[in-house]
Coordinates of C-alpha atoms and ligand atoms in Angstrom, one line a residue:
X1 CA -276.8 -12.7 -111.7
X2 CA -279.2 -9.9 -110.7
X3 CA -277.6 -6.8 -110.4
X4 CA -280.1 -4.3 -108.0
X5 CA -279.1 -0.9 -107.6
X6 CA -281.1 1.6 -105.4
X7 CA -283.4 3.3 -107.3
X8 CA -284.0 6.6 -105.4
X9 CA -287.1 7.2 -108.1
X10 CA -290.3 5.3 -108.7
X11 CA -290.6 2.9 -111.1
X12 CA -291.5 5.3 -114.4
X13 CA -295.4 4.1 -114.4
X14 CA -296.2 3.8 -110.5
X15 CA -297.6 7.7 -110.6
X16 CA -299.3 6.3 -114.3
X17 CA -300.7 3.5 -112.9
X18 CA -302.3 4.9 -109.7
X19 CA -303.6 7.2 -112.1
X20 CA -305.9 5.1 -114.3
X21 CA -306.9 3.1 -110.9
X22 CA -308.0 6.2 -109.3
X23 CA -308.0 9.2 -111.3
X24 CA -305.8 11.4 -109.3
X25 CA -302.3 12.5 -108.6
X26 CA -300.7 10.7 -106.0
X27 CA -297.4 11.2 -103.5
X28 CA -294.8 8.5 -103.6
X29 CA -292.3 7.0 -101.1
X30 CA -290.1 3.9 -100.5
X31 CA -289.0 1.4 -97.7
X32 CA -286.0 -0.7 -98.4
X33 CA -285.4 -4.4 -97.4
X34 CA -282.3 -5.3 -95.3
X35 CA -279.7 -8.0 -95.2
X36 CA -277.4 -8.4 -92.2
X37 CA -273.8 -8.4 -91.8
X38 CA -273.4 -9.6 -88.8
X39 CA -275.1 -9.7 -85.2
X40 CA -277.7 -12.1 -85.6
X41 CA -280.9 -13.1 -83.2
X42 CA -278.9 -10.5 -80.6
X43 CA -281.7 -7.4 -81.5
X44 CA -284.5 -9.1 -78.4
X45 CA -281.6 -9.3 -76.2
X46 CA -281.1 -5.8 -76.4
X47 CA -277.5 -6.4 -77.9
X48 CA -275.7 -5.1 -80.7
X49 CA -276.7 -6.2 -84.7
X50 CA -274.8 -4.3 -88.2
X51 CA -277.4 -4.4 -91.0
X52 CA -277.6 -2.1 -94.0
X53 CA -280.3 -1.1 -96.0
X54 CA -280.6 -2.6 -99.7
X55 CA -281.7 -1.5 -103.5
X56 CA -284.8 -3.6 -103.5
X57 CA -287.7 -1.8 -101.6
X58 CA -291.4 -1.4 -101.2
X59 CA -293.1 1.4 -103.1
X60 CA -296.2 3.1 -102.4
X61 CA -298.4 5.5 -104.4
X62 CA -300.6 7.1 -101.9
X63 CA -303.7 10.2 -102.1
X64 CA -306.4 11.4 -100.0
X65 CA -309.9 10.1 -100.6
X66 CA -313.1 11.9 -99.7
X67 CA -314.5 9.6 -97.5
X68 CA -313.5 7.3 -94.6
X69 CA -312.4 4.2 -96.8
X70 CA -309.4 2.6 -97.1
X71 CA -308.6 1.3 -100.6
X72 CA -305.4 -0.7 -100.7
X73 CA -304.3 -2.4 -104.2
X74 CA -301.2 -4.9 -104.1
X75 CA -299.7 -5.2 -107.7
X76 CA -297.7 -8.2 -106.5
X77 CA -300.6 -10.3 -105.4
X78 CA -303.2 -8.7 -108.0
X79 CA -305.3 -7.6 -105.5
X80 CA -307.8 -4.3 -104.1
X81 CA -309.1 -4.7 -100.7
X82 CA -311.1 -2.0 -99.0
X83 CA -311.1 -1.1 -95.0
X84 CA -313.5 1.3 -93.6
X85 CA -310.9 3.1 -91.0
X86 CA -313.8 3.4 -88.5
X87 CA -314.4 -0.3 -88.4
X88 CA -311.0 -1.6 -89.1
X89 CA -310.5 -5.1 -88.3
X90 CA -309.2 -6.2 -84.8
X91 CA -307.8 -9.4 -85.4
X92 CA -304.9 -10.0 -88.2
X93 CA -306.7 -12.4 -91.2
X94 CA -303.3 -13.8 -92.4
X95 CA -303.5 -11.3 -95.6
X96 CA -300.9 -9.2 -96.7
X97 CA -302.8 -6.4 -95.7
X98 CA -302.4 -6.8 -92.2
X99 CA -299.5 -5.1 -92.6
X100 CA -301.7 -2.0 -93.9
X101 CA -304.2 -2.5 -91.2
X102 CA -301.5 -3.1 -87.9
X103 CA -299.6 0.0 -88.9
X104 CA -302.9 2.4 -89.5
X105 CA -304.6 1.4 -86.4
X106 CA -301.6 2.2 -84.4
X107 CA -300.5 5.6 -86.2
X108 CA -304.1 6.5 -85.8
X109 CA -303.5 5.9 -81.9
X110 CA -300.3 8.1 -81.7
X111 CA -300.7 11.0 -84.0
X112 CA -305.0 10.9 -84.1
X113 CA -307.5 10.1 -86.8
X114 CA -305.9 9.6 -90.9
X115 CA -307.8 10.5 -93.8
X116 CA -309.2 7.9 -96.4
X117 CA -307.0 6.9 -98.5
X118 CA -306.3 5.0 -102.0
X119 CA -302.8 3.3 -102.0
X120 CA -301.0 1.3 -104.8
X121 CA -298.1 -0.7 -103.4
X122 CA -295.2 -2.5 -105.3
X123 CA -292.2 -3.9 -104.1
X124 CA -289.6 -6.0 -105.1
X125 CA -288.0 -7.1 -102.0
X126 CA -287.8 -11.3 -102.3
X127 CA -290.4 -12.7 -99.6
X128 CA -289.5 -15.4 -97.5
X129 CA -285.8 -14.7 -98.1
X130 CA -285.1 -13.3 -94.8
X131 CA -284.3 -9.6 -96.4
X132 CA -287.6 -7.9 -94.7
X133 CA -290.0 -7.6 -97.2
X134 CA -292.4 -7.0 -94.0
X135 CA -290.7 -4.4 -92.3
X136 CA -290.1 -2.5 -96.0
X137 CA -293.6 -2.8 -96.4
X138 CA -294.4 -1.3 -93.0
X139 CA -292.3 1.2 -93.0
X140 CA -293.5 2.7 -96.6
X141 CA -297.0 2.6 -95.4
X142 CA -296.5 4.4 -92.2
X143 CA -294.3 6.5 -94.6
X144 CA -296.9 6.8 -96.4
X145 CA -299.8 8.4 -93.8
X146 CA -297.1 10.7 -92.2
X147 CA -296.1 12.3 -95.8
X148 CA -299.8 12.5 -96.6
X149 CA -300.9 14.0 -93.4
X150 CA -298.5 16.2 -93.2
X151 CA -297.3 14.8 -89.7
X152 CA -293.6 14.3 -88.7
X153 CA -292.4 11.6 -86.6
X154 CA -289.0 10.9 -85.3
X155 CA -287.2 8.0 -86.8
X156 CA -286.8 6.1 -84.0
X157 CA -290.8 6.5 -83.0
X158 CA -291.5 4.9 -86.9
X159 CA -289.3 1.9 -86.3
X160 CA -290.9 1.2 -82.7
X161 CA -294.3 1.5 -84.3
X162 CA -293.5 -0.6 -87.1
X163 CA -291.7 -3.1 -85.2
X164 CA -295.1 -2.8 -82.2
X165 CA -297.7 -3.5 -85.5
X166 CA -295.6 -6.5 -86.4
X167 CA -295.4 -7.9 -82.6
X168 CA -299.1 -7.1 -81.4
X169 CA -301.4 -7.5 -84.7
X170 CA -299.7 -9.1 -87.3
X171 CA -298.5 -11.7 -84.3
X172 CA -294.4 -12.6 -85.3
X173 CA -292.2 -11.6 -82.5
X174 CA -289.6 -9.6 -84.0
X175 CA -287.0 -7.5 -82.5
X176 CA -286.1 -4.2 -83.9
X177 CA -283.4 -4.4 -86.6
X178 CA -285.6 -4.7 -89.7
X179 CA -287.4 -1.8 -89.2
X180 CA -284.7 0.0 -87.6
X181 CA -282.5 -0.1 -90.4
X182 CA -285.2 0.4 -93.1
X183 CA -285.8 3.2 -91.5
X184 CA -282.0 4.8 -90.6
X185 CA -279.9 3.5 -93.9
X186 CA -277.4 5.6 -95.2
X187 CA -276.0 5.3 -99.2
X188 CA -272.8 3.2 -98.7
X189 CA -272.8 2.6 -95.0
X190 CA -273.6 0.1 -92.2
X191 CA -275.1 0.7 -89.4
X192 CA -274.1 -0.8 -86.0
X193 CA -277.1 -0.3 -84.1
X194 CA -277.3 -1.2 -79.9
X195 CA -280.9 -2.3 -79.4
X196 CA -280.7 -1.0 -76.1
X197 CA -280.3 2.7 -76.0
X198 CA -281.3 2.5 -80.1
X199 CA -277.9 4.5 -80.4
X200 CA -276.3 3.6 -83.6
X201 CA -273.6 4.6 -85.1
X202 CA -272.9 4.8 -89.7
X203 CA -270.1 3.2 -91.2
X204 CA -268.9 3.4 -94.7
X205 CA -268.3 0.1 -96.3
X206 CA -265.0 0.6 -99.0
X207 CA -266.2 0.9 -102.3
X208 CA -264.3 -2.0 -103.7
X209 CA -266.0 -4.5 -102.0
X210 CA -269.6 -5.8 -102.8
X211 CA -272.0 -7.6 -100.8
X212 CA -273.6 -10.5 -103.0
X213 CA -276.5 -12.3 -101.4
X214 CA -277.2 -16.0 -102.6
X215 CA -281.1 -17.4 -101.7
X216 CA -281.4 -20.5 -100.7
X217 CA -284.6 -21.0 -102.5
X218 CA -285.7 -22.3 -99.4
X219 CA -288.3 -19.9 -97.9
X220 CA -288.3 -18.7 -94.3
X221 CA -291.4 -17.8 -92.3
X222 CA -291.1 -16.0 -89.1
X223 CA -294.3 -17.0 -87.8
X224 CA -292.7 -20.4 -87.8
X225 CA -292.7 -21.2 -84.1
X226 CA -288.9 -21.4 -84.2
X227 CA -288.4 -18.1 -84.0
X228 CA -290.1 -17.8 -81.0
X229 CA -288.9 -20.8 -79.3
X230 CA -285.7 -18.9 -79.8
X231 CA -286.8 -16.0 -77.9
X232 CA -288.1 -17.7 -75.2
X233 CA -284.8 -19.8 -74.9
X234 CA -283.0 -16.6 -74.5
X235 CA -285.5 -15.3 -72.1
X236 CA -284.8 -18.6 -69.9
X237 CA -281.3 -17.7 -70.7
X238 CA -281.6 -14.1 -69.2
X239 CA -283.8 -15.6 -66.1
X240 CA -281.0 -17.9 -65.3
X241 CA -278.6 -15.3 -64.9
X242 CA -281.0 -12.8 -63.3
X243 CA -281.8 -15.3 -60.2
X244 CA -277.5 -15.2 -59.7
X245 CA -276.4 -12.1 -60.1
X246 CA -277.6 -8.6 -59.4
X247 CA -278.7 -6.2 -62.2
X248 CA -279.3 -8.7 -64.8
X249 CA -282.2 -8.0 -67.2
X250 CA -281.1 -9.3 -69.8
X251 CA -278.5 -11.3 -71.7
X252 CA -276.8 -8.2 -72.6
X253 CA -275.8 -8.0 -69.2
X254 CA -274.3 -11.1 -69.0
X255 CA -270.6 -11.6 -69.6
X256 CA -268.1 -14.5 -70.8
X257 CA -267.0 -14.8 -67.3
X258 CA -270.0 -14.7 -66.1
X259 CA -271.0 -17.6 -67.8
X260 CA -267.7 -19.7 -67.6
X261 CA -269.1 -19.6 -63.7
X262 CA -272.7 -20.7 -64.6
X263 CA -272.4 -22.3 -67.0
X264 CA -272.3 -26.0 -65.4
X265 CA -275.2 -25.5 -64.0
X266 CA -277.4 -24.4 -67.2
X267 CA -279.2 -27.0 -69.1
X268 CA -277.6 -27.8 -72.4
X269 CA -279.7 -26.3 -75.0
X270 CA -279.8 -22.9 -73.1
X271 CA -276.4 -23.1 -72.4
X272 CA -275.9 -23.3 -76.2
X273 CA -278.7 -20.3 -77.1
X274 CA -276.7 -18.3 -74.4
X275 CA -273.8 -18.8 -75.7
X276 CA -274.4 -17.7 -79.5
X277 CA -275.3 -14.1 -78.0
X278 CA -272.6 -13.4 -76.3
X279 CA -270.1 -14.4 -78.6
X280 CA -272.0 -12.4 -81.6
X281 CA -272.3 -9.4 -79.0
X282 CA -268.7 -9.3 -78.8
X283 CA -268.3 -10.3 -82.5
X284 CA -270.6 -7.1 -83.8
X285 CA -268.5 -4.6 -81.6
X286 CA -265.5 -6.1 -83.2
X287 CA -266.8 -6.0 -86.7
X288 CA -267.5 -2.3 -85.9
X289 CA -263.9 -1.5 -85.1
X290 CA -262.3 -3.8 -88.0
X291 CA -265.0 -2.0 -90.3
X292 CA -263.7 1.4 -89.4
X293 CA -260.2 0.4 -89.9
X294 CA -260.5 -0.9 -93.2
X295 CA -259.9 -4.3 -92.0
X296 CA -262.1 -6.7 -93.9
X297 CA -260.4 -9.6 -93.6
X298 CA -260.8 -9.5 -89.5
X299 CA -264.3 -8.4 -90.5
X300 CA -264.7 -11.8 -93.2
X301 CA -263.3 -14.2 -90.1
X302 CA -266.1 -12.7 -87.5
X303 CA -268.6 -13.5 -90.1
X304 CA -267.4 -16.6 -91.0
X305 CA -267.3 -17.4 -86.6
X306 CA -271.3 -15.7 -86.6
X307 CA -272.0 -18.4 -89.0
X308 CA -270.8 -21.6 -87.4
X309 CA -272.1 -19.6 -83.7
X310 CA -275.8 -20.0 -85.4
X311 CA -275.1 -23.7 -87.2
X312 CA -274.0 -25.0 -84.1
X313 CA -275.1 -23.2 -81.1
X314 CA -278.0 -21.2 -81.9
X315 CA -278.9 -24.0 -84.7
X316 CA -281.1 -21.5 -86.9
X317 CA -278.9 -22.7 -89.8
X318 CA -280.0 -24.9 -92.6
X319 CA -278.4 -27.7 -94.7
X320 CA -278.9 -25.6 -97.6
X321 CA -277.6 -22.3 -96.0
X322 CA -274.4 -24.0 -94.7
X323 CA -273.8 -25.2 -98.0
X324 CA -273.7 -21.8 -99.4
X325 CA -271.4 -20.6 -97.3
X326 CA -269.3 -23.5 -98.0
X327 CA -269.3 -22.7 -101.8
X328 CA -268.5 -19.2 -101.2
X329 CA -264.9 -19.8 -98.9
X330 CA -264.1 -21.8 -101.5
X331 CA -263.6 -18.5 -104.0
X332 CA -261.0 -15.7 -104.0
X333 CA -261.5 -12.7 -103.3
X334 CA -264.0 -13.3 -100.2
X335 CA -263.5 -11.8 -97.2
X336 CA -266.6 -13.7 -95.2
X337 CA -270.0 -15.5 -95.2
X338 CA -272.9 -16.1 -93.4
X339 CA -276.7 -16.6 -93.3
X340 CA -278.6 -13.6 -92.8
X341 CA -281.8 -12.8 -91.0
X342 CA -283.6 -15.6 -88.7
X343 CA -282.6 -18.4 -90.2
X344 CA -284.1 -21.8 -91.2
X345 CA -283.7 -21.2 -94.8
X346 CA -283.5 -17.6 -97.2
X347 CA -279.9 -16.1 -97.8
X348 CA -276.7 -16.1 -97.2
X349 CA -274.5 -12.4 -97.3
X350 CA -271.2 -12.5 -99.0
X351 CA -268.3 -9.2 -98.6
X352 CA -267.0 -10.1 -101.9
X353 CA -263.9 -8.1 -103.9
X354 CA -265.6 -6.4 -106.6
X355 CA -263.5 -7.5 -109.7
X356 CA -264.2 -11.5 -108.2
X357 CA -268.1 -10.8 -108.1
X358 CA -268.5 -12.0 -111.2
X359 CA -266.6 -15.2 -111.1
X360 CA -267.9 -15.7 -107.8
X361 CA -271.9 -15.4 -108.6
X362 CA -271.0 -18.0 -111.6
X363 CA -269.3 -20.7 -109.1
X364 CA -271.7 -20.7 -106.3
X365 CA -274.7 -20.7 -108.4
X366 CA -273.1 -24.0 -110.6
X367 CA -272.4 -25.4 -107.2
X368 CA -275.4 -25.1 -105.2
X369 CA -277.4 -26.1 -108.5
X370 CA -275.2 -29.3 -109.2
X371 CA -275.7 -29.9 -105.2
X372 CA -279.3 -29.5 -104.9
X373 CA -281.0 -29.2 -108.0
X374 CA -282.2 -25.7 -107.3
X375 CA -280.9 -22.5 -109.2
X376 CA -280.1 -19.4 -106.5
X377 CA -280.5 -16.3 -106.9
X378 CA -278.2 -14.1 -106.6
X379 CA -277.6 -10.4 -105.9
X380 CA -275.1 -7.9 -105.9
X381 CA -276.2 -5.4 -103.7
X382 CA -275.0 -1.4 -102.7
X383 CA -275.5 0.0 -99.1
X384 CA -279.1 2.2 -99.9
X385 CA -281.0 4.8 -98.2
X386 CA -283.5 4.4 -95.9
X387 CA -287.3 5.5 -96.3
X388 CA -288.2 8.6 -97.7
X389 CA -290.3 10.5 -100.5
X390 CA -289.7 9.3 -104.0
X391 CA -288.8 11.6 -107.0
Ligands
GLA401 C1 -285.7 -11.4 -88.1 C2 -286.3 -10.5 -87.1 C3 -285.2 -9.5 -86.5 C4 -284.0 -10.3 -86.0 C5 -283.6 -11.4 -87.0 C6 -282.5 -12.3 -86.5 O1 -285.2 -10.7 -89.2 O2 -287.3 -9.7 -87.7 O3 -285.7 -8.7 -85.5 O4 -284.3 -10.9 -84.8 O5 -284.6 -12.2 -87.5 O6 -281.3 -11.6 -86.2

């Protein structure tokens, strides 16, 4: 069992180590990963999603360089690559530093030209596991510029640009929640976020309930043409409805009675995608309310419904994700579970009674191991902050 708090200061030699790459002082700020409790795939249909932010993040040192050069070194992948800003490239090489690259060219579009730069970035956030290691790491480096530059930007503007650098350059179709979230998190709370007007709203999770993630193992990739087949399913979805009745733009707009009428006449795989988002629509504003009255076990159920919405309608499950959820009903003490995040492999989220963590994290790992040979990881994770300057 991995037990990740939020560390709201830089890892003691981050500052050290920029140091002896570059010989200077440097400014340091964080981005946290994600996990979902509930509303999933709903974000691009500007519906309703209830993520909080989580202890492991992306961390960047950052300072200003003479010149016009970008020099960007990755501790995780052991690497230094160097961008000269006025020639940056146009096209995304499938490098983590297109993340680096998408976000500058589009900050240097809204708020004018950046300085060179040297940045050292770290982060913990598992990849692949469906807890947003991109949108961490885009949200620290635009983060990063802004702090440096001096230049304020309104929350919501960072998320949009974030979420615009990972739709137009990096290329993966993503909706807003990750960056949203990474963004907006609050110590302790959840936030139910409506992707349509961006209004969201914080709620405090009770302190005597944790939220274990298992992974899978399994990893995820959103580039993975599912995701977008998804999308475009919806779209169909949304198209349907819009040819019958007035107003529609999107499948937010649609109702349950409005697709008891249609439904007949919708084919049956869009008739299935269509109905996952509405259900988890109504599911999320429910969640919200049983949240707020300290009603977890109506909050566990819509969690457990989410999951077997997206097995069997949405079918972004996996064999391995379904059996995690499995093993974790079969505890006390657990109010719900569900995969998190697109799908197709990467975690599960768990609202877990704290004094059952324990036994809990011992049972599902021995299960899923005995079942599949693989050993999860597991973590017990606190509601964090979102980004901001480190200590
Ligand atoms: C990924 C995307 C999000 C969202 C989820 C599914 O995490 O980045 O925008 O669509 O999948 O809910």
């Amino acid at each position: 069992m991995n037990e990740q708090t939020a560390p709201n200061r830089a890892s003691p030699d981050l500052r050290e180590k920029f140091r002896e790459l570059h010989g200077q002082d440097s400014l340091l700020v964080q981005a946290p990963g994600r996990v979902n409790l509930i509303g999933e795939h709903t974000d691009y249909n500007e519906g309703f999603v209830f993520p909080v932010a989580i202890g492991f993040q992306t961390q960047i040192a950052i300072a200003k360089r003479p010149d016009r050069q970008l020099v960007v070194t990755s501790e995780n992948y052991g690497e230094r690559v160097d961008y000269d800003l006025d020639h940056l490239p146009r096209s995304p090489r499938d490098h983590w530093s297109d993340y680096v690259v998408g976000i500058v060219e589009l900050l240097e579009q809204k708020i004018g030209s950046l300085p060179g730069a040297n940045l050292l970035l770290r982060g913990n956030v598992p990849q692949g596991a469906g807890l947003s290691s991109s949108a961490s790491l885009e949200v620290a480096v635009c983060k990063a510029f802004l702090e440096l530059s001096g230049k304020s930007m309104e929350g919501v503007s960072i998320a949009l640009l974030c979420q615009q650098a990972e739709n137009e350059f990096v290329g993966a179709r993503c909706g807003i929640m990750d960056q949203f979230i990474s963004v907006h998190g609050k110590k302790n709370h959840a936030l139910q976020l409506d992707c349509r007007s961006l209004e969201f709203r914080l709620l405090p999770i009770p302190p005597d309930v944790r939220l274990v993630i298992c992974n899978t193992m399994v990893k995820h990739s959103l580039a993975g043409g599912e995701y977008n087949i998804r999308r475009a399913e919806c779209e169909a979805a949304a198209h349907f409805f819009a040819e019958r009745i007035p107003g529609v733009k999107s499948l937010r707009d649609v109702t349950l009675k409005d697709f008891e009428m249609f439904s007949g006449q919708m084919t049956g795989v869009i008739r299935k995608r269509c109905h996952h988002i509405l259900t988890e629509n109504l599911r999320v504003l429910r969640a919200g309310d049983a949240l707020q009255t300290g009603d977890l076990r109506l909050f566990g159920r819509l969690m457990g419904e989410s999951h077997a919405s997206l097995r069997d309608d949405f079918e972004v499950s996996s064999e391995e994700l379904d059996l995690m959820v499995q093993l974790a009903g079969a505890n006390p003490g657990v109010y719900g579970a569900r995969m998190t995040g697109g799908g197709f492999g990467g975690c599960t989220v768990n609202l877990v009674e704290e004094k059952r963590v324990e036994n809990f994290s011992k049972n599902v790992a021995a299960g899923y191991k005995k079942a599949t040979g693989r050993s999860p990881e597991i973590y017990v994770s606190w509601a964090a902050d979102g980004a901001g300057r480190l200590a």
